[in-house]
Amino acid sequence: MKKLEILGTGRALAGKRVTNDDLARLVDTSDEWISTRTGIKERRFCDEGEDAYSLAEEASRKAITSAAIDSSEIDCVVCGTISGYYVTPSMACVIQKRLGLREDIPVLDVNAACSGFIYGLEVARGLLSSTGGRYALVIGCEELSRLIDMTDRNTCVLFGDGAGAVVAEAADEGLYESVLGARGGYEITVTGPGPEVSRIGMDGKEVFKFAVDAIPKCIDALKVKSGIELADVDAFVCHQANARILDHCIRKMKLDPSLFYKNMDRYGNTSAASVPMALDELLETRGAGAGSTLMLVGFGGGLTWAGVLIKISDRYKCADQRGGSV
Ligand code: UT7
């Protein structure tokens, strides 16, 4: 099996900022409750003229720019999402068309809820290994504002829209390890959208317990499988569901909190988009950059979990540093 390195990253933010106070005008909640229970202050919803597809396209274009490759060099596309408008075509196929990518490549969506992007990386690794391809475009994209029941205060305060994408390059050698799993269960359900109002249902307490168990398990498994010391990991990019979940895990594992990137205060929980969005933001704005070693960890509906230990290519530059756009 090939290994993967991250060569390029991109993200797209939805245009409409929705603060906790905005939501407190719709349901019986408060900025105080939302921020102390979740760390979320605001989230982005798609504005007029935007949707999941436009966000996925923008993030993908930036990732390809960041990777400094031609889009015709992409050898597979995998999109983690639960927000597609169609059962078919997949979101990945829509993006393939919009970007004018080659036709002789595998293109598909992965539904692993909030673990979808990391599952997507592993699917892409398998595809590159079996086809002999070099570059994968892996996307995480959600438009959860379409799926939220805006009368349910238990869930409507948690989620947001967004997209992140990476160009991953297959490598014969190097540091790469992965762990994937699922428990099977109905703790998080999403129905619709259809003629009825769509609904995200969640047993928050059960999912919280699951998450604080799953994250340390993933990190430990990656450590054991790779033989790496956690002190040699430059940053941890976890699914941005809730700041309290991450703080709990950091305390439990006695890790340095500054190594855990957090941006749920600004974007809320964007499901499959949260890890690639946080990754791109981290690489653009913080020290961790070319040559760094990261752990990415996701958990969510299914109940799924996923982690990868992955290197950022020595050739990495963010899209802004490259300039231009494909
Ligand atoms: O991406 C998928 C992964 N999802 C997650 O990781 C979510 C994991 N779970 C959580 O993050 C937390 O469980 C929540 C943030 C969803 C909820 O926090 P909690 O501390 O577990 O609260 P709770 O569900 O036990 O509710 C406590 C109280 C209840 O009132 P009573 O029964 O004690 O009177 C709720 O009705 O808070 C009430 N409540 C609210 N109050 C104000 C629930 N939602 C709200 C709200 N505003 N938005």
PDB file of C-alpha atoms in Angstrom, residues 52-53 56 77-96 106-113 116-117 119-120 123 127 137 139-142:
ATOM      1  CA  ALA A  52     -22.549  22.875  -0.663  1.00  0.00           C
ATOM      2  CA  TYR A  53     -21.352  22.527  -4.254  1.00  0.00           C
ATOM      3  CA  ALA A  56     -16.673  22.323  -2.280  1.00  0.00           C
ATOM      4  CA  VAL A  77     -11.684  12.468  -6.159  1.00  0.00           C
ATOM      5  CA  VAL A  78     -13.271  11.454  -2.862  1.00  0.00           C
ATOM      6  CA  CYS A  79     -15.738  13.685  -1.014  1.00  0.00           C
ATOM      7  CA  GLY A  80     -16.838  13.114   2.583  1.00  0.00           C
ATOM      8  CA  THR A  81     -20.327  14.567   2.940  1.00  0.00           C
ATOM      9  CA  ILE A  82     -23.867  13.995   4.174  1.00  0.00           C
ATOM     10  CA  SER A  83     -25.185  17.161   2.502  1.00  0.00           C
ATOM     11  CA  GLY A  84     -25.479  16.196  -1.165  1.00  0.00           C
ATOM     12  CA  TYR A  85     -28.669  17.329  -2.897  1.00  0.00           C
ATOM     13  CA  TYR A  86     -28.845  14.137  -4.945  1.00  0.00           C
ATOM     14  CA  VAL A  87     -28.564  10.448  -4.228  1.00  0.00           C
ATOM     15  CA  THR A  88     -26.725  10.531  -7.535  1.00  0.00           C
ATOM     16  CA  PRO A  89     -24.647  12.239  -8.908  1.00  0.00           C
ATOM     17  CA  SER A  90     -22.249  12.276  -5.995  1.00  0.00           C
ATOM     18  CA  MET A  91     -20.894  15.609  -4.849  1.00  0.00           C
ATOM     19  CA  ALA A  92     -17.467  14.416  -5.994  1.00  0.00           C
ATOM     20  CA  CYS A  93     -18.790  13.881  -9.554  1.00  0.00           C
ATOM     21  CA  VAL A  94     -20.296  17.379  -9.599  1.00  0.00           C
ATOM     22  CA  ILE A  95     -16.934  18.832  -8.572  1.00  0.00           C
ATOM     23  CA  GLN A  96     -15.133  16.693 -11.168  1.00  0.00           C
ATOM     24  CA  PRO A 106     -12.439   7.066  -9.808  1.00  0.00           C
ATOM     25  CA  VAL A 107     -14.781   9.696  -8.313  1.00  0.00           C
ATOM     26  CA  LEU A 108     -17.104   9.062  -5.348  1.00  0.00           C
ATOM     27  CA  ASP A 109     -18.605  10.274  -2.082  1.00  0.00           C
ATOM     28  CA  VAL A 110     -18.062   8.699   1.316  1.00  0.00           C
ATOM     29  CA  ASN A 111     -20.709   8.835   4.037  1.00  0.00           C
ATOM     30  CA  ALA A 112     -19.024   8.423   7.402  1.00  0.00           C
ATOM     31  CA  ALA A 113     -20.604  11.579   8.883  1.00  0.00           C
ATOM     32  CA  GLY A 116     -16.025  11.345   6.406  1.00  0.00           C
ATOM     33  CA  PHE A 117     -12.966  13.354   5.415  1.00  0.00           C
ATOM     34  CA  TYR A 119     -12.356   7.950   5.777  1.00  0.00           C
ATOM     35  CA  GLY A 120     -12.054   9.737   2.426  1.00  0.00           C
ATOM     36  CA  VAL A 123     -10.346   5.475   0.436  1.00  0.00           C
ATOM     37  CA  LEU A 127      -7.534   3.975  -4.930  1.00  0.00           C
ATOM     38  CA  LEU A 137      -8.375  15.429  -4.330  1.00  0.00           C
ATOM     39  CA  ILE A 139     -12.894  17.007   0.093  1.00  0.00           C
ATOM     40  CA  GLY A 140     -15.020  17.410   3.229  1.00  0.00           C
ATOM     41  CA  CYS A 141     -18.068  19.551   2.607  1.00  0.00           C
ATOM     42  CA  GLU A 142     -21.353  20.201   4.404  1.00  0.00           C
TER      43      GLU A 142
END
